[in-house]
Amino acid sequence: MEEFDNNPMIIEKYSKSYSENNLLKKIQYAAKSAGVKIIYAVMILYCLLIDDKVPTKDKTLIIGAFGYFILPIDIIPDFLPGGFTDDFAALLCVIKMVASNITPEIKEKAKNKVVNIFGQVSDDQFELF
């Protein structure tokens, strides 16, 4: 798995694939097959991305992770069984890197967005680590 930290070229490469519209399309397409945990990770990062208090450096990491998530061709193609495993790893890597910005309010906003997509969700599905 390519590491997002310490390699600005990787972040730049994937960030070119990011747009809010592309992210929303990917979420709609992938929600059911990707599952709650992956979409919750996406929503945590999205809530951070739109938060004015989050530093630009961290937003750059988030955009890189979103670019990787959006691209259909990556280490494990999304259409294969387990195809979102690498996407989830990239998202979790960035979540760990920006964790100091994740407040209870961010988590709650992300949970609400996931519930809007999936309907009722059990609390254990929101545990990422």
Tab-separated table of N, CA, C and O in Angstrom, residues 4-114:
chain	number	residue	atom	x	y	z
A	4	PHE	N	0.499	7.609	2.272
A	4	PHE	CA	0.126	8.981	1.974
A	4	PHE	C	1.051	9.965	2.666
A	4	PHE	O	1.346	11.015	2.148
A	5	ASP	N	1.525	9.596	3.859
A	5	ASP	CA	2.415	10.519	4.543
A	5	ASP	C	3.818	10.410	3.957
A	5	ASP	O	4.203	9.398	3.412
A	6	ASN	N	4.545	11.458	4.067
A	6	ASN	CA	5.930	11.524	3.608
A	6	ASN	C	6.091	11.363	2.101
A	6	ASN	O	7.188	11.125	1.634
A	7	ASN	N	5.042	11.447	1.336
A	7	ASN	CA	5.188	11.347	-0.107
A	7	ASN	C	4.184	12.265	-0.804
A	7	ASN	O	3.098	11.832	-1.202
A	8	PRO	N	4.539	13.537	-0.961
A	8	PRO	CA	3.619	14.497	-1.576
A	8	PRO	C	3.253	14.149	-3.016
A	8	PRO	O	2.199	14.533	-3.497
A	9	MET	N	4.096	13.390	-3.713
A	9	MET	CA	3.788	13.022	-5.101
A	9	MET	C	2.567	12.100	-5.168
A	9	MET	O	1.755	12.219	-6.073
A	10	ILE	N	2.444	11.188	-4.213
A	10	ILE	CA	1.291	10.290	-4.178
A	10	ILE	C	0.025	11.089	-3.888
A	10	ILE	O	-0.999	10.907	-4.537
A	11	ILE	N	0.111	11.987	-2.909
A	11	ILE	CA	-1.055	12.807	-2.567
A	11	ILE	C	-1.472	13.635	-3.773
A	11	ILE	O	-2.656	13.697	-4.116
A	12	GLU	N	-0.512	14.256	-4.437
A	12	GLU	CA	-0.817	15.080	-5.611
A	12	GLU	C	-1.441	14.229	-6.717
A	12	GLU	O	-2.412	14.633	-7.346
A	13	LYS	N	-0.895	13.047	-6.942
A	13	LYS	CA	-1.396	12.142	-7.981
A	13	LYS	C	-2.883	11.836	-7.770
A	13	LYS	O	-3.686	11.967	-8.683
A	14	TYR	N	-3.230	11.459	-6.562
A	14	TYR	CA	-4.612	11.079	-6.297
A	14	TYR	C	-5.535	12.279	-6.134
A	14	TYR	O	-6.718	12.200	-6.461
A	15	SER	N	-5.008	13.384	-5.643
A	15	SER	CA	-5.864	14.551	-5.434
A	15	SER	C	-6.404	15.105	-6.749
A	15	SER	O	-7.450	15.743	-6.775
A	16	LYS	N	-5.731	14.823	-7.859
A	16	LYS	CA	-6.228	15.275	-9.162
A	16	LYS	C	-7.540	14.597	-9.538
A	16	LYS	O	-8.275	15.101	-10.374
A	17	SER	N	-7.834	13.464	-8.933
A	17	SER	CA	-9.075	12.739	-9.217
A	17	SER	C	-10.227	13.189	-8.332
A	17	SER	O	-11.349	12.747	-8.505
A	18	TYR	N	-9.937	14.067	-7.367
A	18	TYR	CA	-10.977	14.476	-6.433
A	18	TYR	C	-11.800	15.641	-6.959
A	18	TYR	O	-11.278	16.613	-7.470
A	19	SER	N	-13.095	15.503	-6.798
A	19	SER	CA	-14.037	16.614	-6.862
A	19	SER	C	-15.203	16.193	-5.983
A	19	SER	O	-15.449	14.997	-5.784
A	20	GLU	N	-15.899	17.149	-5.436
A	20	GLU	CA	-17.028	16.805	-4.567
A	20	GLU	C	-18.070	16.002	-5.351
A	20	GLU	O	-18.616	15.030	-4.844
A	21	ASN	N	-18.299	16.371	-6.601
A	21	ASN	CA	-19.258	15.661	-7.433
A	21	ASN	C	-18.827	14.204	-7.656
A	21	ASN	O	-19.641	13.291	-7.551
A	22	ASN	N	-17.538	13.996	-7.947
A	22	ASN	CA	-17.034	12.630	-8.131
A	22	ASN	C	-17.141	11.816	-6.843
A	22	ASN	O	-17.438	10.623	-6.879
A	23	LEU	N	-16.887	12.461	-5.704
A	23	LEU	CA	-17.000	11.769	-4.430
A	23	LEU	C	-18.446	11.338	-4.185
A	23	LEU	O	-18.701	10.188	-3.803
A	24	LEU	N	-19.390	12.216	-4.422
A	24	LEU	CA	-20.795	11.880	-4.201
A	24	LEU	C	-21.257	10.747	-5.132
A	24	LEU	O	-21.986	9.856	-4.717
A	25	LYS	N	-20.792	10.786	-6.380
A	25	LYS	CA	-21.113	9.702	-7.316
A	25	LYS	C	-20.565	8.369	-6.827
A	25	LYS	O	-21.234	7.341	-6.883
A	26	LYS	N	-19.319	8.391	-6.344
A	26	LYS	CA	-18.693	7.159	-5.855
A	26	LYS	C	-19.442	6.627	-4.643
A	26	LYS	O	-19.657	5.420	-4.515
A	27	ILE	N	-19.847	7.497	-3.731
A	27	ILE	CA	-20.591	7.067	-2.550
A	27	ILE	C	-21.897	6.410	-2.970
A	27	ILE	O	-22.258	5.343	-2.471
A	28	GLN	N	-22.626	7.043	-3.895
A	28	GLN	CA	-23.893	6.472	-4.365
A	28	GLN	C	-23.684	5.110	-5.013
A	28	GLN	O	-24.431	4.177	-4.768
A	29	TYR	N	-22.651	5.007	-5.821
A	29	TYR	CA	-22.355	3.763	-6.531
A	29	TYR	C	-21.891	2.661	-5.578
A	29	TYR	O	-22.281	1.506	-5.703
A	30	ALA	N	-21.053	3.032	-4.612
A	30	ALA	CA	-20.351	2.031	-3.813
A	30	ALA	C	-20.943	1.767	-2.439
A	30	ALA	O	-20.511	0.826	-1.779
A	31	ALA	N	-21.891	2.553	-2.004
A	31	ALA	CA	-22.344	2.474	-0.606
A	31	ALA	C	-22.684	1.050	-0.176
A	31	ALA	O	-22.184	0.565	0.832
A	32	LYS	N	-23.524	0.381	-0.916
A	32	LYS	CA	-23.973	-0.947	-0.491
A	32	LYS	C	-22.845	-1.970	-0.522
A	32	LYS	O	-22.702	-2.769	0.392
A	33	SER	N	-22.021	-1.936	-1.547
A	33	SER	CA	-20.943	-2.931	-1.632
A	33	SER	C	-19.769	-2.574	-0.728
A	33	SER	O	-19.086	-3.461	-0.219
A	34	ALA	N	-19.521	-1.294	-0.509
A	34	ALA	CA	-18.408	-0.880	0.350
A	34	ALA	C	-18.751	-1.104	1.816
A	34	ALA	O	-17.899	-1.506	2.605
A	35	GLY	N	-19.980	-0.821	2.189
A	35	GLY	CA	-20.415	-1.031	3.562
A	35	GLY	C	-20.338	0.208	4.430
A	35	GLY	O	-19.749	1.218	4.070
A	36	VAL	N	-20.957	0.077	5.592
A	36	VAL	CA	-21.104	1.192	6.519
A	36	VAL	C	-19.760	1.722	6.990
A	36	VAL	O	-19.528	2.933	7.006
A	37	LYS	N	-18.840	0.845	7.388
A	37	LYS	CA	-17.569	1.313	7.951
A	37	LYS	C	-16.787	2.177	6.962
A	37	LYS	O	-16.234	3.208	7.334
A	38	ILE	N	-16.753	1.763	5.719
A	38	ILE	CA	-16.002	2.526	4.720
A	38	ILE	C	-16.680	3.868	4.463
A	38	ILE	O	-16.016	4.905	4.410
A	39	ILE	N	-17.990	3.855	4.333
A	39	ILE	CA	-18.703	5.111	4.086
A	39	ILE	C	-18.612	6.020	5.314
A	39	ILE	O	-18.488	7.243	5.185
A	40	TYR	N	-18.615	5.441	6.510
A	40	TYR	CA	-18.420	6.247	7.722
A	40	TYR	C	-17.037	6.905	7.712
A	40	TYR	O	-16.904	8.088	8.029
A	41	ALA	N	-16.014	6.164	7.323
A	41	ALA	CA	-14.669	6.744	7.222
A	41	ALA	C	-14.660	7.894	6.214
A	41	ALA	O	-14.070	8.954	6.471
A	42	VAL	N	-15.319	7.696	5.079
A	42	VAL	CA	-15.421	8.756	4.070
A	42	VAL	C	-16.115	9.975	4.664
A	42	VAL	O	-15.667	11.114	4.479
A	43	MET	N	-17.192	9.756	5.384
A	43	MET	CA	-17.967	10.874	5.925
A	43	MET	C	-17.214	11.623	7.021
A	43	MET	O	-17.322	12.850	7.121
A	44	ILE	N	-16.442	10.904	7.833
A	44	ILE	CA	-15.609	11.606	8.824
A	44	ILE	C	-14.648	12.542	8.096
A	44	ILE	O	-14.525	13.724	8.439
A	45	LEU	N	-13.986	12.013	7.094
A	45	LEU	CA	-13.032	12.835	6.351
A	45	LEU	C	-13.726	13.974	5.610
A	45	LEU	O	-13.201	15.092	5.540
A	46	TYR	N	-14.914	13.705	5.060
A	46	TYR	CA	-15.642	14.768	4.362
A	46	TYR	C	-16.013	15.893	5.333
A	46	TYR	O	-15.863	17.078	5.014
A	47	CYS	N	-16.486	15.522	6.522
A	47	CYS	CA	-16.845	16.537	7.516
A	47	CYS	C	-15.620	17.352	7.926
A	47	CYS	O	-15.729	18.561	8.166
A	48	LEU	N	-14.470	16.715	7.980
A	48	LEU	CA	-13.239	17.455	8.267
A	48	LEU	C	-12.875	18.380	7.112
A	48	LEU	O	-12.425	19.502	7.326
A	49	LEU	N	-13.063	17.895	5.906
A	49	LEU	CA	-12.713	18.677	4.721
A	49	LEU	C	-13.492	19.985	4.652
A	49	LEU	O	-12.954	21.016	4.243
A	50	ILE	N	-14.737	19.962	5.063
A	50	ILE	CA	-15.558	21.173	4.974
A	50	ILE	C	-15.522	22.018	6.247
A	50	ILE	O	-16.147	23.071	6.309
A	51	ASP	N	-14.766	21.573	7.245
A	51	ASP	CA	-14.640	22.308	8.504
A	51	ASP	C	-13.551	23.378	8.373
A	51	ASP	O	-12.409	23.073	8.029
A	52	ASP	N	-13.904	24.610	8.652
A	52	ASP	CA	-12.965	25.738	8.534
A	52	ASP	C	-11.794	25.655	9.512
A	52	ASP	O	-10.765	26.285	9.286
A	53	LYS	N	-11.944	24.887	10.580
A	53	LYS	CA	-10.892	24.822	11.603
A	53	LYS	C	-9.785	23.829	11.250
A	53	LYS	O	-8.737	23.826	11.885
A	54	VAL	N	-10.007	22.996	10.259
A	54	VAL	CA	-9.023	21.973	9.903
A	54	VAL	C	-7.933	22.604	9.031
A	54	VAL	O	-8.232	23.282	8.047
A	55	PRO	N	-6.665	22.373	9.382
A	55	PRO	CA	-5.559	22.967	8.615
A	55	PRO	C	-5.509	22.476	7.166
A	55	PRO	O	-5.890	21.343	6.863
A	56	THR	N	-5.016	23.333	6.302
A	56	THR	CA	-4.902	23.025	4.874
A	56	THR	C	-4.074	21.768	4.641
A	56	THR	O	-4.405	20.953	3.781
A	57	LYS	N	-3.007	21.590	5.400
A	57	LYS	CA	-2.157	20.402	5.267
A	57	LYS	C	-2.980	19.125	5.436
A	57	LYS	O	-2.840	18.165	4.669
A	58	ASP	N	-3.853	19.109	6.439
A	58	ASP	CA	-4.690	17.933	6.683
A	58	ASP	C	-5.742	17.764	5.582
A	58	ASP	O	-6.050	16.641	5.182
A	59	LYS	N	-6.270	18.876	5.093
A	59	LYS	CA	-7.248	18.801	4.011
A	59	LYS	C	-6.606	18.238	2.735
A	59	LYS	O	-7.248	17.516	1.980
A	60	THR	N	-5.341	18.550	2.526
A	60	THR	CA	-4.623	18.014	1.373
A	60	THR	C	-4.530	16.491	1.467
A	60	THR	O	-4.733	15.782	0.473
A	61	LEU	N	-4.245	15.974	2.648
A	61	LEU	CA	-4.203	14.522	2.853
A	61	LEU	C	-5.567	13.891	2.577
A	61	LEU	O	-5.664	12.836	1.949
A	62	ILE	N	-6.609	14.550	3.058
A	62	ILE	CA	-7.974	14.042	2.865
A	62	ILE	C	-8.317	13.994	1.379
A	62	ILE	O	-8.855	12.994	0.888
A	63	ILE	N	-7.997	15.036	0.661
A	63	ILE	CA	-8.279	15.071	-0.778
A	63	ILE	C	-7.511	13.966	-1.498
A	63	ILE	O	-8.042	13.316	-2.403
A	64	GLY	N	-6.292	13.713	-1.095
A	64	GLY	CA	-5.530	12.609	-1.688
A	64	GLY	C	-6.200	11.267	-1.447
A	64	GLY	O	-6.309	10.433	-2.353
A	65	ALA	N	-6.667	11.043	-0.227
A	65	ALA	CA	-7.369	9.789	0.095
A	65	ALA	C	-8.659	9.677	-0.700
A	65	ALA	O	-9.009	8.590	-1.185
A	66	PHE	N	-9.369	10.788	-0.854
A	66	PHE	CA	-10.613	10.761	-1.638
A	66	PHE	C	-10.326	10.463	-3.111
A	66	PHE	O	-11.081	9.746	-3.756
A	67	GLY	N	-9.255	11.029	-3.629
A	67	GLY	CA	-8.887	10.728	-5.014
A	67	GLY	C	-8.644	9.248	-5.201
A	67	GLY	O	-9.076	8.649	-6.185
A	68	TYR	N	-7.946	8.635	-4.248
A	68	TYR	CA	-7.695	7.187	-4.318
A	68	TYR	C	-9.012	6.413	-4.236
A	68	TYR	O	-9.238	5.463	-4.979
A	69	PHE	N	-9.899	6.841	-3.341
A	69	PHE	CA	-11.200	6.187	-3.186
A	69	PHE	C	-12.033	6.297	-4.468
A	69	PHE	O	-12.693	5.350	-4.876
A	70	ILE	N	-11.971	7.438	-5.113
A	70	ILE	CA	-12.781	7.687	-6.310
A	70	ILE	C	-12.291	6.872	-7.504
A	70	ILE	O	-13.094	6.341	-8.267
A	71	LEU	N	-10.979	6.761	-7.671
A	71	LEU	CA	-10.449	6.054	-8.836
A	71	LEU	C	-10.888	4.592	-8.848
A	71	LEU	O	-10.735	3.889	-7.854
A	72	PRO	N	-11.436	4.126	-9.948
A	72	PRO	CA	-11.888	2.732	-10.007
A	72	PRO	C	-10.734	1.739	-10.136
A	72	PRO	O	-10.870	0.573	-9.802
A	73	ILE	N	-9.606	2.200	-10.619
A	73	ILE	CA	-8.459	1.318	-10.804
A	73	ILE	C	-7.440	1.645	-9.727
A	73	ILE	O	-6.870	2.733	-9.703
A	74	ASP	N	-7.247	0.718	-8.806
A	74	ASP	CA	-6.251	0.897	-7.768
A	74	ASP	C	-5.651	-0.469	-7.449
A	74	ASP	O	-5.764	-1.385	-8.260
A	75	ILE	N	-5.027	-0.609	-6.322
A	75	ILE	CA	-4.324	-1.856	-6.009
A	75	ILE	C	-5.253	-3.059	-6.128
A	75	ILE	O	-4.913	-4.062	-6.736
A	76	ILE	N	-6.425	-2.975	-5.517
A	76	ILE	CA	-7.436	-4.023	-5.645
A	76	ILE	C	-8.649	-3.373	-6.321
A	76	ILE	O	-9.314	-2.541	-5.715
A	77	PRO	N	-8.939	-3.717	-7.576
A	77	PRO	CA	-10.082	-3.095	-8.257
A	77	PRO	C	-11.376	-3.272	-7.460
A	77	PRO	O	-11.634	-4.337	-6.894
A	78	ASP	N	-12.173	-2.208	-7.409
A	78	ASP	CA	-13.369	-2.181	-6.573
A	78	ASP	C	-14.393	-3.253	-6.930
A	78	ASP	O	-15.162	-3.682	-6.078
A	79	PHE	N	-14.408	-3.703	-8.167
A	79	PHE	CA	-15.418	-4.679	-8.576
A	79	PHE	C	-15.100	-6.100	-8.100
A	79	PHE	O	-15.953	-6.975	-8.139
A	80	LEU	N	-13.883	-6.340	-7.630
A	80	LEU	CA	-13.509	-7.665	-7.128
A	80	LEU	C	-13.980	-7.842	-5.688
A	80	LEU	O	-14.119	-6.857	-4.954
A	81	PRO	N	-14.194	-9.096	-5.263
A	81	PRO	CA	-14.498	-9.305	-3.839
A	81	PRO	C	-13.367	-8.743	-2.986
A	81	PRO	O	-12.191	-8.950	-3.275
A	82	GLY	N	-13.712	-8.001	-1.964
A	82	GLY	CA	-12.712	-7.348	-1.127
A	82	GLY	C	-12.067	-6.150	-1.790
A	82	GLY	O	-11.045	-5.647	-1.329
A	83	GLY	N	-12.693	-5.675	-2.864
A	83	GLY	CA	-12.117	-4.595	-3.660
A	83	GLY	C	-11.994	-3.259	-2.961
A	83	GLY	O	-11.256	-2.393	-3.414
A	84	PHE	N	-12.680	-3.092	-1.852
A	84	PHE	CA	-12.583	-1.822	-1.131
A	84	PHE	C	-11.595	-1.889	0.031
A	84	PHE	O	-11.433	-0.928	0.767
A	85	THR	N	-10.922	-3.015	0.187
A	85	THR	CA	-9.978	-3.181	1.288
A	85	THR	C	-8.858	-2.148	1.218
A	85	THR	O	-8.505	-1.531	2.229
A	86	ASP	N	-8.303	-1.947	0.041
A	86	ASP	CA	-7.218	-0.971	-0.092
A	86	ASP	C	-7.721	0.458	0.086
A	86	ASP	O	-7.037	1.300	0.672
A	87	ASP	N	-8.925	0.727	-0.384
A	87	ASP	CA	-9.516	2.060	-0.191
A	87	ASP	C	-9.690	2.340	1.301
A	87	ASP	O	-9.370	3.429	1.785
A	88	PHE	N	-10.203	1.334	2.019
A	88	PHE	CA	-10.421	1.472	3.456
A	88	PHE	C	-9.098	1.708	4.171
A	88	PHE	O	-9.001	2.558	5.060
A	89	ALA	N	-8.062	0.988	3.768
A	89	ALA	CA	-6.737	1.164	4.376
A	89	ALA	C	-6.230	2.594	4.162
A	89	ALA	O	-5.689	3.214	5.089
A	90	ALA	N	-6.405	3.118	2.962
A	90	ALA	CA	-5.971	4.493	2.677
A	90	ALA	C	-6.759	5.500	3.516
A	90	ALA	O	-6.191	6.440	4.079
A	91	LEU	N	-8.070	5.286	3.611
A	91	LEU	CA	-8.914	6.184	4.406
A	91	LEU	C	-8.511	6.139	5.878
A	91	LEU	O	-8.390	7.181	6.528
A	92	LEU	N	-8.290	4.929	6.409
A	92	LEU	CA	-7.900	4.801	7.813
A	92	LEU	C	-6.531	5.409	8.080
A	92	LEU	O	-6.311	6.014	9.137
A	93	CYS	N	-5.630	5.263	7.143
A	93	CYS	CA	-4.304	5.865	7.270
A	93	CYS	C	-4.428	7.376	7.442
A	93	CYS	O	-3.821	7.968	8.334
A	94	VAL	N	-5.245	7.980	6.614
A	94	VAL	CA	-5.418	9.435	6.686
A	94	VAL	C	-6.192	9.814	7.942
A	94	VAL	O	-5.877	10.829	8.584
A	95	ILE	N	-7.180	9.021	8.335
A	95	ILE	CA	-7.909	9.316	9.577
A	95	ILE	C	-6.933	9.350	10.752
A	95	ILE	O	-7.006	10.250	11.596
A	96	LYS	N	-6.016	8.398	10.809
A	96	LYS	CA	-5.023	8.404	11.893
A	96	LYS	C	-4.158	9.655	11.835
A	96	LYS	O	-3.797	10.217	12.862
A	97	MET	N	-3.833	10.084	10.631
A	97	MET	CA	-2.960	11.247	10.470
A	97	MET	C	-3.637	12.564	10.859
A	97	MET	O	-2.966	13.507	11.270
A	98	VAL	N	-4.952	12.629	10.720
A	98	VAL	CA	-5.684	13.865	11.019
A	98	VAL	C	-6.557	13.721	12.269
A	98	VAL	O	-7.426	14.557	12.526
A	99	ALA	N	-6.324	12.680	13.039
A	99	ALA	CA	-7.180	12.339	14.184
A	99	ALA	C	-7.339	13.473	15.187
A	99	ALA	O	-8.391	13.581	15.829
A	100	SER	N	-6.348	14.309	15.328
A	100	SER	CA	-6.446	15.404	16.308
A	100	SER	C	-7.562	16.387	15.975
A	100	SER	O	-8.002	17.145	16.840
A	101	ASN	N	-8.039	16.360	14.744
A	101	ASN	CA	-9.127	17.252	14.322
A	101	ASN	C	-10.516	16.633	14.510
A	101	ASN	O	-11.516	17.318	14.339
A	102	ILE	N	-10.576	15.356	14.807
A	102	ILE	CA	-11.867	14.656	14.879
A	102	ILE	C	-12.489	14.870	16.254
A	102	ILE	O	-12.039	14.322	17.249
A	103	THR	N	-13.526	15.669	16.258
A	103	THR	CA	-14.254	15.986	17.488
A	103	THR	C	-15.506	15.112	17.575
A	103	THR	O	-15.917	14.507	16.582
A	104	PRO	N	-16.113	15.056	18.745
A	104	PRO	CA	-17.391	14.333	18.848
A	104	PRO	C	-18.445	14.884	17.873
A	104	PRO	O	-19.256	14.127	17.340
A	105	GLU	N	-18.403	16.184	17.614
A	105	GLU	CA	-19.358	16.794	16.676
A	105	GLU	C	-19.125	16.289	15.250
A	105	GLU	O	-20.086	16.027	14.524
A	106	ILE	N	-17.862	16.152	14.859
A	106	ILE	CA	-17.535	15.619	13.529
A	106	ILE	C	-18.045	14.193	13.414
A	106	ILE	O	-18.660	13.819	12.411
A	107	LYS	N	-17.802	13.383	14.443
A	107	LYS	CA	-18.277	11.992	14.430
A	107	LYS	C	-19.792	11.929	14.311
A	107	LYS	O	-20.327	11.103	13.576
A	108	GLU	N	-20.468	12.793	15.032
A	108	GLU	CA	-21.931	12.789	15.005
A	108	GLU	C	-22.472	13.207	13.634
A	108	GLU	O	-23.411	12.605	13.113
A	109	LYS	N	-21.873	14.226	13.040
A	109	LYS	CA	-22.273	14.633	11.687
A	109	LYS	C	-22.066	13.487	10.704
A	109	LYS	O	-22.917	13.224	9.851
A	110	ALA	N	-20.924	12.828	10.811
A	110	ALA	CA	-20.623	11.704	9.911
A	110	ALA	C	-21.621	10.563	10.110
A	110	ALA	O	-22.111	9.984	9.139
A	111	LYS	N	-21.934	10.259	11.355
A	111	LYS	CA	-22.915	9.203	11.639
A	111	LYS	C	-24.269	9.541	11.029
A	111	LYS	O	-24.925	8.682	10.437
A	112	ASN	N	-24.695	10.784	11.176
A	112	ASN	CA	-25.986	11.201	10.614
A	112	ASN	C	-26.013	11.044	9.100
A	112	ASN	O	-27.022	10.630	8.524
A	113	LYS	N	-24.906	11.371	8.436
A	113	LYS	CA	-24.839	11.211	6.986
A	113	LYS	C	-24.913	9.733	6.596
A	113	LYS	O	-25.564	9.383	5.611
A	114	VAL	N	-24.276	8.877	7.372
A	114	VAL	CA	-24.319	7.436	7.100
A	114	VAL	C	-25.739	6.904	7.293
A	114	VAL	O	-26.233	6.130	6.470
